[in-house]
Coordinates of C-alpha atoms and ligand atoms in Angstrom, one line a residue:
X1 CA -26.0 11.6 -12.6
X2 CA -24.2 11.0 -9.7
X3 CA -20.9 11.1 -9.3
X4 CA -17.9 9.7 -7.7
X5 CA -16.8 12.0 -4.5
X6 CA -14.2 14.3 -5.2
X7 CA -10.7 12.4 -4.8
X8 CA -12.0 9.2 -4.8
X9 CA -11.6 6.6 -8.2
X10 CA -13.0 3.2 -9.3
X11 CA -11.2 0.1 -10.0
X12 CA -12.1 -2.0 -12.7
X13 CA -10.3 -3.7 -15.8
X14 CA -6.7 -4.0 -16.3
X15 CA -5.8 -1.8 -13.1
X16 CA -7.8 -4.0 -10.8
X17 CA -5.7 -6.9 -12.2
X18 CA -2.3 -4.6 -11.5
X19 CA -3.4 -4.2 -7.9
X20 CA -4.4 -7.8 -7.5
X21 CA -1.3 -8.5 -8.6
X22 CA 1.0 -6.3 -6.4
X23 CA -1.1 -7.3 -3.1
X24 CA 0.2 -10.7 -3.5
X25 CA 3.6 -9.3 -3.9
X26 CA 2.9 -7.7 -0.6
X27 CA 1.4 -10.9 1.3
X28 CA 4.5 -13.4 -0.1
X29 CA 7.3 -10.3 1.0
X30 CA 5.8 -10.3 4.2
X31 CA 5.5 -14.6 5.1
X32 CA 9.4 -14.4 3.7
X33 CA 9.6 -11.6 6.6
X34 CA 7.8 -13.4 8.7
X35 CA 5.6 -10.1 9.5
X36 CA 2.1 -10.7 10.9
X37 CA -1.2 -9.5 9.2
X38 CA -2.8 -6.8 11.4
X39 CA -6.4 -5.2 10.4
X40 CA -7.7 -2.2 12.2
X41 CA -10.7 -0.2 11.9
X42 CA -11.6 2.3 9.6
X43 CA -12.3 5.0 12.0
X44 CA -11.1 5.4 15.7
X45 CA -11.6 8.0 18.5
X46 CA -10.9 11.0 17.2
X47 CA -8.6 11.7 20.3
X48 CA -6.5 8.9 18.8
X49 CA -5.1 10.4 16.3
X50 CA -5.2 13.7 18.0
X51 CA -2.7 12.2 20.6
X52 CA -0.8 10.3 18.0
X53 CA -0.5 12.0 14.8
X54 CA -0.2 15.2 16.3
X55 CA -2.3 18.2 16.9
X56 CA -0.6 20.4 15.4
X57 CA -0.1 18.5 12.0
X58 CA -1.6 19.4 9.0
X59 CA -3.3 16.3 8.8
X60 CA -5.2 16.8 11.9
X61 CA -5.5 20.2 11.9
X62 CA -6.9 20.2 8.4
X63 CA -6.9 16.5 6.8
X64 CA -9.1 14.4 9.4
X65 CA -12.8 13.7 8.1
X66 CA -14.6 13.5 11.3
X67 CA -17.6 13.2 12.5
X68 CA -20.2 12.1 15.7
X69 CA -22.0 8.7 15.7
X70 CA -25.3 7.9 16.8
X71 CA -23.9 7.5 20.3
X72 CA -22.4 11.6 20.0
X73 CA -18.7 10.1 19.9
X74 CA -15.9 12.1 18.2
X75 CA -15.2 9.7 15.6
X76 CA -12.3 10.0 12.7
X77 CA -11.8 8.0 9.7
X78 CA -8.3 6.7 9.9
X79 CA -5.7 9.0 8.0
X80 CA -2.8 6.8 8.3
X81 CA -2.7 3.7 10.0
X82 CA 0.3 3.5 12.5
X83 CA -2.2 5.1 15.5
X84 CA -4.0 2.3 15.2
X85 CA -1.8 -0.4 15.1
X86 CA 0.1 0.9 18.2
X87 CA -3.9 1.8 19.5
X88 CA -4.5 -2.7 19.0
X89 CA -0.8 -3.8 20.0
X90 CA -1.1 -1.5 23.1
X91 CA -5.5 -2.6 24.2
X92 CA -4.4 -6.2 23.4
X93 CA -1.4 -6.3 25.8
X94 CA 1.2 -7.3 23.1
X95 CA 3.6 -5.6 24.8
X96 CA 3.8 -8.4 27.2
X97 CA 4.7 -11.1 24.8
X98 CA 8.0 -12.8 25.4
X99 CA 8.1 -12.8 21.7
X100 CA 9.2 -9.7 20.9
X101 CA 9.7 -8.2 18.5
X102 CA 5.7 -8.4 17.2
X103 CA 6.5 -7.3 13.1
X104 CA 3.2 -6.3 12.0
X105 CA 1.7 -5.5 8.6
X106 CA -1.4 -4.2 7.2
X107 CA -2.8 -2.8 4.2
X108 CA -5.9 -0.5 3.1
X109 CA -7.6 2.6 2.7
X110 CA -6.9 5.7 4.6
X111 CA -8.9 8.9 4.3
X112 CA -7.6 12.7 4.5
X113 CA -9.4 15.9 3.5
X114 CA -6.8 17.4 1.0
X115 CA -6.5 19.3 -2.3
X116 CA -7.0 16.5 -4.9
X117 CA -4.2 16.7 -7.6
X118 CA -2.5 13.9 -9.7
X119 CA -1.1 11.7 -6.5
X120 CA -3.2 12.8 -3.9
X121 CA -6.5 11.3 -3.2
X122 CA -9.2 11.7 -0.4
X123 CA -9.2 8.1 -0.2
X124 CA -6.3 6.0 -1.2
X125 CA -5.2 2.7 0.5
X126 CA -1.6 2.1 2.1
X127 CA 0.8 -0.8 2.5
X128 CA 2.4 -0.7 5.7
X129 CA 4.8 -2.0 8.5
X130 CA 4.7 -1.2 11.9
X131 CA 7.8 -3.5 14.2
X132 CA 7.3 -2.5 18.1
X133 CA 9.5 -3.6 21.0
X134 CA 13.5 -3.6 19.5
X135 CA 15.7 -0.5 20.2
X136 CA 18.0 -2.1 17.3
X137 CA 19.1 0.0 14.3
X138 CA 18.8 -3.7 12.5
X139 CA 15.1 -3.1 12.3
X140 CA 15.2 0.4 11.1
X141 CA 17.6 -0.8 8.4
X142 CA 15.0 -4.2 7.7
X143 CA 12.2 -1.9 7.3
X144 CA 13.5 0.3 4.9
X145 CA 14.6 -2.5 3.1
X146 CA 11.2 -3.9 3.0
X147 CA 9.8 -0.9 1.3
X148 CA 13.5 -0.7 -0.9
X149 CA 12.5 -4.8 -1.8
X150 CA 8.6 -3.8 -2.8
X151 CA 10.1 -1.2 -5.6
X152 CA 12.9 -4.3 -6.6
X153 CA 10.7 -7.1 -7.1
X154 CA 8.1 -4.9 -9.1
X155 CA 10.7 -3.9 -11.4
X156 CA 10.7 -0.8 -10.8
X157 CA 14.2 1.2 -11.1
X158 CA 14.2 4.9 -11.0
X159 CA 14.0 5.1 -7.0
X160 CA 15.9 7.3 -4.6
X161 CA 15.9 6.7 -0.7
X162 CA 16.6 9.4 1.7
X163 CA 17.2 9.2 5.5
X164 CA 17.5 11.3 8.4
X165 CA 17.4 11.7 12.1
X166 CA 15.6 13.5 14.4
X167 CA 17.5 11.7 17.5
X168 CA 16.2 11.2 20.5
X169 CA 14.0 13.0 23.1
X170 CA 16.6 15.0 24.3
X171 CA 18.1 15.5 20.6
X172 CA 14.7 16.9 19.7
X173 CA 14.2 19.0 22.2
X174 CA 17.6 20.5 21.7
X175 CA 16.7 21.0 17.9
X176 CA 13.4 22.3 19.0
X177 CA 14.9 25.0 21.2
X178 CA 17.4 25.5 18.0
X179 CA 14.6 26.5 15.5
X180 CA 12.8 28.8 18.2
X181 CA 16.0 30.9 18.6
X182 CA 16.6 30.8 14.7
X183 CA 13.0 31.5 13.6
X184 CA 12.6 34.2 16.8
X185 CA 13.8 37.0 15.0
X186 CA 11.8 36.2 11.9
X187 CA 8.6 35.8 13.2
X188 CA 6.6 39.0 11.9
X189 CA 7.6 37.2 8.3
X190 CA 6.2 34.1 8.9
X191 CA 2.5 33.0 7.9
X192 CA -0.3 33.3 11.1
X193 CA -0.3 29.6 10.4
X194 CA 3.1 29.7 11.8
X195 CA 3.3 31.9 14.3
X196 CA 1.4 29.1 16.1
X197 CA 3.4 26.8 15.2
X198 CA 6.4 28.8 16.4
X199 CA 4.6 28.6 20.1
X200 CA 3.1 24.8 20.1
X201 CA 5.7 22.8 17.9
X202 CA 8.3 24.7 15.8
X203 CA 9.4 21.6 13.7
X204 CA 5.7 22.0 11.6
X205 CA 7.3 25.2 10.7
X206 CA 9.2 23.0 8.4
X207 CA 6.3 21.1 6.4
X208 CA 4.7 25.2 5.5
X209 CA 3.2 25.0 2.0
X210 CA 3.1 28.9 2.4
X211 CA 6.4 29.7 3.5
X212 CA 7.5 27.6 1.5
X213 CA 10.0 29.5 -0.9
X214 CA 10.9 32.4 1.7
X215 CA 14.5 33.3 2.2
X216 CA 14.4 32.4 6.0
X217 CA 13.8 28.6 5.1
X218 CA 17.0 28.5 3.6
X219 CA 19.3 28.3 6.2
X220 CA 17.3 26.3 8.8
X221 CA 19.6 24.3 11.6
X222 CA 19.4 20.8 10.7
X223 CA 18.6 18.2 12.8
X224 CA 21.6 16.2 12.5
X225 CA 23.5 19.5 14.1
X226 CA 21.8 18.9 17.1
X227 CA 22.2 14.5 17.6
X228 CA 23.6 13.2 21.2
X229 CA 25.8 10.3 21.1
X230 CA 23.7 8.0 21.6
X231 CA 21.5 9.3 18.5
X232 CA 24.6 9.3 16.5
X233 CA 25.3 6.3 16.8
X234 CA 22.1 4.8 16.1
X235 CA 22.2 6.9 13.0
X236 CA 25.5 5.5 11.9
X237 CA 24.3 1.8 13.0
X238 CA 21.5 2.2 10.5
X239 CA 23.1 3.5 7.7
X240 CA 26.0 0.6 8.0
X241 CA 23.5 -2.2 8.0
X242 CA 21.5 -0.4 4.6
X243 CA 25.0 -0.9 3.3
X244 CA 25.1 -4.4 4.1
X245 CA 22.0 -5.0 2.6
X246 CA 22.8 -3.0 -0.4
X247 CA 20.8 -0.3 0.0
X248 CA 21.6 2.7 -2.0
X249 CA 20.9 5.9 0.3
X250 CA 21.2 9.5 0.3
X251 CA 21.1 11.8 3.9
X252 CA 18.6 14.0 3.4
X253 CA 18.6 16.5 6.2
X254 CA 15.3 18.1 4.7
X255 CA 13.4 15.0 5.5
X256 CA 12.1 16.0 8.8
X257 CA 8.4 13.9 7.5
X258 CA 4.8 15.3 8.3
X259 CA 3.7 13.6 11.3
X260 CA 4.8 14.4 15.1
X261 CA 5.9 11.2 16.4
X262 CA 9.0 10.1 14.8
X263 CA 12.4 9.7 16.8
X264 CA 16.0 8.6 15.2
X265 CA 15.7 7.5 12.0
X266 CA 13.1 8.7 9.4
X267 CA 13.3 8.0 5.7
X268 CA 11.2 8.7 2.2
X269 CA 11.4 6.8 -1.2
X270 CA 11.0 9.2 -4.0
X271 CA 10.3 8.0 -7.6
X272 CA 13.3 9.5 -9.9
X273 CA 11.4 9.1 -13.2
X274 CA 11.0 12.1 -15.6
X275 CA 7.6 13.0 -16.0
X276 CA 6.1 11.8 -12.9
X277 CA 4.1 14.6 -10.8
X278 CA 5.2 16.8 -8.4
X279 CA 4.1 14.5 -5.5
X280 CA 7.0 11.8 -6.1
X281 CA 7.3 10.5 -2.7
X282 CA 6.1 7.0 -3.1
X283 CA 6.9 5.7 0.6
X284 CA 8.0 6.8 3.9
X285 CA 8.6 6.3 7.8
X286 CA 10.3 5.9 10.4
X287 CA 11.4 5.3 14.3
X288 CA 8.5 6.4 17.0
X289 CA 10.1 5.6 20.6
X290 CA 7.1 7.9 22.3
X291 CA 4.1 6.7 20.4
X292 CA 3.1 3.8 22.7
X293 CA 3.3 5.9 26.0
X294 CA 1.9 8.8 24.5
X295 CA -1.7 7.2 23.5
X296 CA -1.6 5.7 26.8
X297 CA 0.5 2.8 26.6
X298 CA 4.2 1.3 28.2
X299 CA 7.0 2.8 26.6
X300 CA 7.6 0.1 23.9
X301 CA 10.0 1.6 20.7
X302 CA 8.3 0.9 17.1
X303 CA 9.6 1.7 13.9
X304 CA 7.3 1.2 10.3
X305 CA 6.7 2.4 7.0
X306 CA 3.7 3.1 4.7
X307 CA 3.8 3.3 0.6
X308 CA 0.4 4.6 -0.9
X309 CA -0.4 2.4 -3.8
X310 CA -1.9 5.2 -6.0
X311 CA 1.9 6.4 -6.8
X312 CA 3.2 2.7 -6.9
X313 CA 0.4 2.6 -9.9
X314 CA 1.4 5.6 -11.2
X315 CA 5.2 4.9 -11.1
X316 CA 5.1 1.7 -12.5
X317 CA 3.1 3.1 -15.3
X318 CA 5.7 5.9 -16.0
X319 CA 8.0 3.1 -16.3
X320 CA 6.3 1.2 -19.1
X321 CA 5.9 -1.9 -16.1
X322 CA 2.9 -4.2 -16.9
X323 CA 2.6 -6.7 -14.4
X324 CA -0.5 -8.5 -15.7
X325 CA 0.4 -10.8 -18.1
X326 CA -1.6 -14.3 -18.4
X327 CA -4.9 -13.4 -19.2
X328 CA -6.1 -16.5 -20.6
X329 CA -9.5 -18.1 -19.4
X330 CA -8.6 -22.0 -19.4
X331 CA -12.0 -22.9 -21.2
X332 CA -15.1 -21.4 -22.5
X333 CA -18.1 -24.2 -22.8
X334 CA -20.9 -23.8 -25.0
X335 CA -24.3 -25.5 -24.9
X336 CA -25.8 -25.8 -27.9
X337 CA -29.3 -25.1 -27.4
X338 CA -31.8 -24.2 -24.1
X339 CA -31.6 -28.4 -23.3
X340 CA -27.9 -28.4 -22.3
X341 CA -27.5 -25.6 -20.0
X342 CA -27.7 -27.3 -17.0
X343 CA -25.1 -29.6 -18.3
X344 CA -22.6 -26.7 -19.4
X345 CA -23.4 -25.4 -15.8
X346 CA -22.7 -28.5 -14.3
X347 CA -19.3 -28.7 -16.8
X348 CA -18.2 -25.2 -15.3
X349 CA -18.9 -25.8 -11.7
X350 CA -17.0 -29.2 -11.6
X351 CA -13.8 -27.4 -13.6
X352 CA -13.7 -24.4 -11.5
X353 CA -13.7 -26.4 -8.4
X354 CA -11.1 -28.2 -9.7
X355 CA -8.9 -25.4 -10.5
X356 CA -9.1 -24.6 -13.9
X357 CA -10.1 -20.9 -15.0
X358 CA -13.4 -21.5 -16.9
X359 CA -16.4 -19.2 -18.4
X360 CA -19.8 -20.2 -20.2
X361 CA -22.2 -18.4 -22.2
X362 CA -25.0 -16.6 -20.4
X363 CA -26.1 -15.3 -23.1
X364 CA -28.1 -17.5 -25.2
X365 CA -25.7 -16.6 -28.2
X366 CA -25.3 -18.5 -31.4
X367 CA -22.5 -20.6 -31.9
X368 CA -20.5 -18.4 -34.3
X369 CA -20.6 -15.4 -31.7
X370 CA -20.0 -17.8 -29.1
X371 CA -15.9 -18.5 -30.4
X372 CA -16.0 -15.4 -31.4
X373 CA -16.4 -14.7 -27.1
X374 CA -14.2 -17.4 -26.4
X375 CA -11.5 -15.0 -28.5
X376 CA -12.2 -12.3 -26.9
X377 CA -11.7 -14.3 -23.9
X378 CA -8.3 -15.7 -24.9
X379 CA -9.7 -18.9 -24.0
X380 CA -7.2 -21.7 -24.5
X381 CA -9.8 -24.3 -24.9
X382 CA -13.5 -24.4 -25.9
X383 CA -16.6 -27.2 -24.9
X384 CA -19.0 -27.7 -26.9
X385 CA -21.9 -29.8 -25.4
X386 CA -25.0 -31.1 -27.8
X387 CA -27.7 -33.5 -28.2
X388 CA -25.2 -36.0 -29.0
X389 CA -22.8 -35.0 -26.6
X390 CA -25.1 -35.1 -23.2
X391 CA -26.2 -39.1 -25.1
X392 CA -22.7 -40.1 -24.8
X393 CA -21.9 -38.4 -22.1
X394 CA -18.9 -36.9 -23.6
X395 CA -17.7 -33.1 -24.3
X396 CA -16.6 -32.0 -27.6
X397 CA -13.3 -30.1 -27.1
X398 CA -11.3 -27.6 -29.4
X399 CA -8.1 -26.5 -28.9
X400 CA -8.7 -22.4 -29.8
X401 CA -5.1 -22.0 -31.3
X402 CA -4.9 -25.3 -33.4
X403 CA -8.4 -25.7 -33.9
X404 CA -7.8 -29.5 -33.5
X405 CA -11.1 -31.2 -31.4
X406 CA -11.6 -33.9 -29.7
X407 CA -14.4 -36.1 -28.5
X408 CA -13.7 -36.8 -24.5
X409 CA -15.4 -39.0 -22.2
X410 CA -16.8 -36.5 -19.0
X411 CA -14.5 -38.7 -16.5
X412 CA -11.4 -37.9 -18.5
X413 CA -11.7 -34.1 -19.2
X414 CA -9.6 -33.1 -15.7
X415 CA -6.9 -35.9 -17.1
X416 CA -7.1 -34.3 -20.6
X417 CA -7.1 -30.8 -19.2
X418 CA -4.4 -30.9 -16.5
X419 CA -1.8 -32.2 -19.1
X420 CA -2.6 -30.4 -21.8
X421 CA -2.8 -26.9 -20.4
X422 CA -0.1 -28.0 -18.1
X423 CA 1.9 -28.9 -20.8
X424 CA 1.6 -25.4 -22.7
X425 CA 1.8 -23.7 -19.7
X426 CA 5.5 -25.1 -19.6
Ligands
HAM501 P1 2.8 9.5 5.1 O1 4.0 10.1 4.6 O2 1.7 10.5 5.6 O3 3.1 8.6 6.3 O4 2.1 8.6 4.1 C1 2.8 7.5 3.5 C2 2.6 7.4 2.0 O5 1.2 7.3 1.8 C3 3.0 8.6 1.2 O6 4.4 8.5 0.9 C4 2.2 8.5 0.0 O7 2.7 7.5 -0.9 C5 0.9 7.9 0.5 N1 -0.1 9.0 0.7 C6 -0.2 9.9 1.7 N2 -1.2 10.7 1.5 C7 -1.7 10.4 0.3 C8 -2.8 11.0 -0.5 N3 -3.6 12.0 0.0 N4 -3.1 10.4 -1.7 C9 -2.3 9.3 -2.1 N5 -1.3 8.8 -1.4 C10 -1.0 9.3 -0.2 C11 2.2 7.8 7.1 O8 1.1 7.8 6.8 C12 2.9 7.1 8.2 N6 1.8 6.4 9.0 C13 3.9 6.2 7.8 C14 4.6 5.4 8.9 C15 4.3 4.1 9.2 N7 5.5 5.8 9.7 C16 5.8 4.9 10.6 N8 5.0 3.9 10.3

């Protein structure tokens, strides 16, 4: 038999309704907003994300799943999907809209080549925000409280919100020169990973699955020690407007994140249920003020955030939170016999296109197992069409729950339909 691809998963049944559900969460959050729907492609020039994640970040360095098209380009498929936002907002000359700031959104599957364990998947499908062209703290602050929102309006309660800075490009280069003279002395203890880290980007020292627990990562300098003014105060900026917006918020210096382009303020939700696995981060992000220049582009500032909707699942089932309630189909019709299928298809077509949630039997069965389906279907209503029926040109309706029936003319059914389920419904 063959199987699924390792880290990969199929959706079907009650957790294809869940996600249904939440993506609509995602599109009305985002028109109240007023964020614009992006879509990108899948994969991208592998330099992209080269350039913009980093090269010396685990995703690339280990994650990426790349590979040469027909053509013998260096292709990737898409790890995370702020590269190519900035990548369309940058090729389609956003920058020089007079409408600033362009608020973006997007949403799908993202690809990286990791260990699978529970909460990480080789394929698994983001939310995100990506807000280019405002220097403000306000947006750092609306964009965390985008992903704060998400978590609220699902019900979801056992969250915890970290943030951090990693200043500007002169803050991080002073931090960067920091953790060179603090890790200097150490080096013959660190991994071979890290050693070249040590030489091309010191901070990835930081994110070491392998050096994980030494002594030496105890004490690092944090990057909060090393803020200019002008860094502090966008720090402090952000964190007062999270307090307006009621925003409960921990600093974190530890949060330093996993990719190379972030500047100010960065930020991870965690889930703070008991039970759920070891990877709890369900969202994170941040400021990137280099991004755009550094793939080429004008130096426009952008701030965003992704959630992965695998731990959002997963969360929201540690917490008991079913989403999916109203399952019923509106009405099941039955014909009675080979001649009144075309009617009954005729029935369904004209009630589905009129908005009511309606099924038939394709499979030839008897009228017993057909309520018996209509049950299983939770169907509110069932149509029975006959001989008699298709003569009169009338339906013979039964209420499923009261069993009461009633003969109605096929002009009136939408009437009869529309206030009785609206009615019920109420
Ligand atoms: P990230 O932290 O790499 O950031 O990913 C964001 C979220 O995606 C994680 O918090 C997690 O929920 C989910 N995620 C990541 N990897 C996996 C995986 N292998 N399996 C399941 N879920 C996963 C970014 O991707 C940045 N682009 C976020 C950002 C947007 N920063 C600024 N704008």
């Amino acid at each position: 038999m063959i199987q699924k691809p390792k880290g990969t998963y199929d959706v079907y049944g009650d957790k294809g309704k869940q996600i249904l559900y939440i993506e609509e969460v995602f599109k009305a959050l985002m028109k109240q907003y007023n964020y614009e729907y992006f879509r990108t492609p899948l994969f991208e020039a592998s330099e992209l994300f080269h350039r913009g994640v980093g090269s010396t970040t685990d995703i690339v360095t280990k994650e990426t799943y790349d590979f040469k098209d027909r053509g013998d380009r260096d292709m990737t498929l898409r790890p995370e999907g702020t590269a190519g936002i900035v990548r369309s907002f940058v090729e389609n000359k956003m920058y020089g809209s007079a409408s600033m700031p362009i608020k973006s959104w997007y949403y799908g599957p993202m690809y990286r080549y990791e260990r699978p364990q529970s909460g990480r998947f080789r394929e698994f499908y983001q939310f995100g925000v990506e807000v280019f062209g405002s220097d403000d703290a306000l947006i750092d602050a609306e964009v965390i409280s985008i992903a704060v929102n998400i978590y609220r309006l699902l019900g979801l309660k056992g969250i915890k919100v970290s943030i951090n800075s990693l200043g500007d490009l002169e803050s991080r280069n002073n931090y960067r020169e920091a953790l060179k003279e603090y890790f200097r002395p150490h080096l013959d203890t660190l991994c071979s990973d890290c050693k070249e880290r040590f030489e091309k980007n010191p901070l990835r020292i930081l994110d070491c699955k392998v050096d994980n627990d030494k002594e030496i990562m105890k004490n690092i300098p944090t990057t909060i020690e090393y803020l200019n003014e002008v860094s502090k105060k966008h720090f402090e900026d952000v964190k007062k407007y999270l307090e307006v917006l009621d925003i409960e918020f921990v600093v974190n210096p530890k949060v330093v994140r996993g990719l190379d382009y972030y500047t100010h303020t960065v930020f991870e939700v965690e889930a703070d249920i008991a039970g759920f696995g070891s990877q709890n981060v369900l969202c994170g992000g941040g400021r990137y003020n280099g991004l755009s220049k550094q793939i080429g582009g004008p130096d426009v500032s952008g701030v965003g955030f992704a959630l992965g909707m695998e731990r959002l699942l997963a969360a929201l089932e540690c917490e008991n939170i079913n989403l999916v309630k109203d399952d019923n189909v509106d009405i099941y019709i039955i014909p009675m016999s080979e001649n009144e299928i075309s009617n009954a298809l005729s029935l369904t077509n004209h009630l589905r296109l009129n908005g009511f949630k309606t099924d038939m039997d394709y499979m030839h069965r008897n009228l017993k197992s057909n309520f018996k389906q209509a049950d299983r279907m939770k169907s509110k209503y069932v149509a029975i069409i006959g001989e008699e029926e298709v003569k009169n040109n009338i339906v013979t309706i039964k209420n499923n729950n009261t069993k009461e029936e009633y003969k109605i003319s096929l002009e009136e059914i939408l009437e009869f339909l529309d206030s009785n389920i609206l009615e019920e419904g109420e």
